[in-house]
């Protein structure tokens, strides 16, 4: 008597798709553009209202004005969040534009390298400025400084 | 002579032009952002350096530039909401044209509020 071996039923079928090892990177980028876009609408409209509409608008913006705002943790966090979200949102937008119009691989590599360099320099510089800001630098004339420096 | 296919979302008309406007405004805003972080960074150099550079933002030509920048931001922001409604709202694609005219209407109202205020600050007396 011979036995016949039958493959176990309902065995897992071979996986379909996802065989190239690609990630969901572009999906996350797409979601990020929408999520950050909503936040940026609030952050930037608030920023424009404070700096261009309230009081004397652009005429009132000077060192003392910036120092007065950054004396409050609210505006420090506001500006930090705005910097990071806007830079990532904008950099991803420019990346999309480069991918659309730069047809040669070499051109894309050069443009994206420049883009990511600009991103890094701008974000690092901006973050350092917010965290190391000194509202009352020594040796500056008092009439340029916010009132709390002399008080 | 072959005719161009009709009714394609991105072939001309409102859908394509709003996409072009979104791309152009986003591109411009990004480069202003780079400049704006650099000018703000001057607060770490000295109050004089920052005031000198921010002073140039107060002359009439730069004032008009700021009006253009705000216009670009407002259009990009409102059209961005429209893009999300097209993506996530079940009737979004059906009403994308109507929503563009709502965006244009909101843009006009916002600028009608902003421009007199801002240009008054820029061109008005001390």
Coordinates of C-alpha atoms in Angstrom, one line a residue, chain B:
Chain B
X1 CA -7.6 66.2 -37.2
X2 CA -7.6 64.5 -33.8
X3 CA -9.4 66.2 -31.0
X4 CA -8.0 66.6 -27.5
X5 CA -9.8 64.4 -25.0
X6 CA -12.4 66.4 -23.0
X7 CA -13.2 66.2 -19.4
X8 CA -9.8 65.2 -18.1
X9 CA -9.2 66.8 -14.7
X10 CA -5.8 68.2 -15.3
X11 CA -6.2 69.2 -19.0
X12 CA -6.8 72.9 -18.8
X13 CA -9.5 74.7 -16.9
X14 CA -9.9 75.3 -13.2
X15 CA -8.3 72.1 -12.0
X16 CA -5.0 72.6 -13.9
X17 CA -4.8 76.3 -13.3
X18 CA -5.3 76.0 -9.5
X19 CA -2.6 73.3 -9.6
X20 CA -0.2 75.7 -11.4
X21 CA -1.0 78.5 -9.0
X22 CA -0.4 76.3 -6.0
X23 CA 2.9 75.2 -7.4
X24 CA 4.1 78.7 -8.3
X25 CA 3.0 80.3 -5.0
X26 CA 4.6 77.4 -3.0
X27 CA 7.9 77.8 -4.9
X28 CA 8.0 81.6 -4.2
X29 CA 7.0 81.2 -0.5
X30 CA 9.8 78.7 0.0
X31 CA 12.5 81.0 -1.2
X32 CA 11.2 83.9 0.8
X33 CA 11.3 81.6 3.9
X34 CA 15.0 81.0 3.3
X35 CA 15.7 84.7 3.2
X36 CA 13.4 85.4 6.1
X37 CA 15.2 83.0 8.4
X38 CA 18.5 84.6 7.4
X39 CA 17.3 88.2 8.1
X40 CA 15.8 87.1 11.5
X41 CA 19.1 85.4 12.4
X42 CA 20.6 88.9 12.5
X43 CA 19.1 89.4 16.0
X44 CA 22.1 87.2 17.1
X45 CA 24.5 89.6 15.4
X46 CA 23.4 92.9 17.0
X47 CA 20.3 95.0 17.4
X48 CA 21.7 97.5 14.9
X49 CA 22.3 94.9 12.2
X50 CA 18.8 93.5 12.6
X51 CA 17.1 96.9 12.6
X52 CA 19.1 98.0 9.5
X53 CA 17.9 95.0 7.5
X54 CA 14.4 94.9 8.8
X55 CA 14.3 98.7 8.0
X56 CA 14.4 97.8 4.3
X57 CA 11.2 95.8 4.8
X58 CA 9.5 99.1 5.6
X59 CA 10.2 101.0 2.3
X60 CA 7.3 101.2 -0.2
X61 CA 8.8 98.8 -2.8
X62 CA 9.4 96.1 -0.1
X63 CA 5.9 96.9 1.3
X64 CA 4.4 96.0 -2.1
X65 CA 6.5 92.8 -2.1
X66 CA 5.1 91.9 1.3
X67 CA 1.5 92.4 -0.1
X68 CA 2.4 90.0 -2.9
X69 CA 3.9 87.5 -0.4
X70 CA 0.8 87.6 1.7
X71 CA -1.4 87.2 -1.4
X72 CA 0.7 84.1 -2.3
X73 CA 0.4 82.6 1.2
X74 CA -3.4 83.3 1.4
X75 CA -4.1 81.7 -2.0
X76 CA -1.8 78.7 -1.2
X77 CA -3.4 78.2 2.2
X78 CA -7.0 78.4 1.0
X79 CA -6.3 76.2 -2.1
X80 CA -4.5 73.8 0.2
X81 CA -7.7 73.3 2.2
X82 CA -9.5 72.8 -1.2
X83 CA -7.0 70.1 -2.1
X84 CA -7.6 68.3 1.1
X85 CA -11.4 68.4 0.6
X86 CA -10.9 67.0 -2.9
X87 CA -8.8 64.2 -1.3
X88 CA -10.8 63.4 1.8
X89 CA -14.4 64.5 1.2
X90 CA -16.5 62.0 -0.6
X91 CA -18.1 64.7 -2.8
X92 CA -14.8 66.6 -3.2
X93 CA -14.0 65.8 -6.8
X94 CA -17.6 66.7 -7.8
X95 CA -17.4 70.2 -6.3
X96 CA -13.7 71.0 -7.0
X97 CA -14.6 73.7 -9.4
X98 CA -17.1 75.4 -7.1
X99 CA -14.6 75.1 -4.3
X100 CA -12.0 76.9 -6.4
X101 CA -14.4 79.9 -6.8
X102 CA -15.1 79.8 -3.0
X103 CA -11.3 79.9 -2.6
X104 CA -11.0 82.9 -4.9
X105 CA -13.9 84.6 -3.1
X106 CA -12.3 84.1 0.4
X107 CA -9.0 85.2 -1.1
X108 CA -10.5 88.5 -2.3
X109 CA -12.3 89.1 1.1
X110 CA -9.0 88.4 3.0
X111 CA -6.9 90.7 0.8
X112 CA -9.6 93.4 0.9
X113 CA -9.2 93.3 4.7
X114 CA -5.4 93.0 4.7
X115 CA -4.3 95.4 1.9
X116 CA -5.7 98.7 3.2
X117 CA -4.3 97.9 6.7
X118 CA -0.9 97.0 5.4
X119 CA -0.5 99.6 2.7
X120 CA -1.7 102.2 5.2
X121 CA 1.2 101.2 7.5
X122 CA 3.7 101.2 4.6
X123 CA 2.6 104.4 2.8
X124 CA 1.0 106.3 5.7
X125 CA 2.8 109.0 7.7
X126 CA 4.6 108.4 11.0

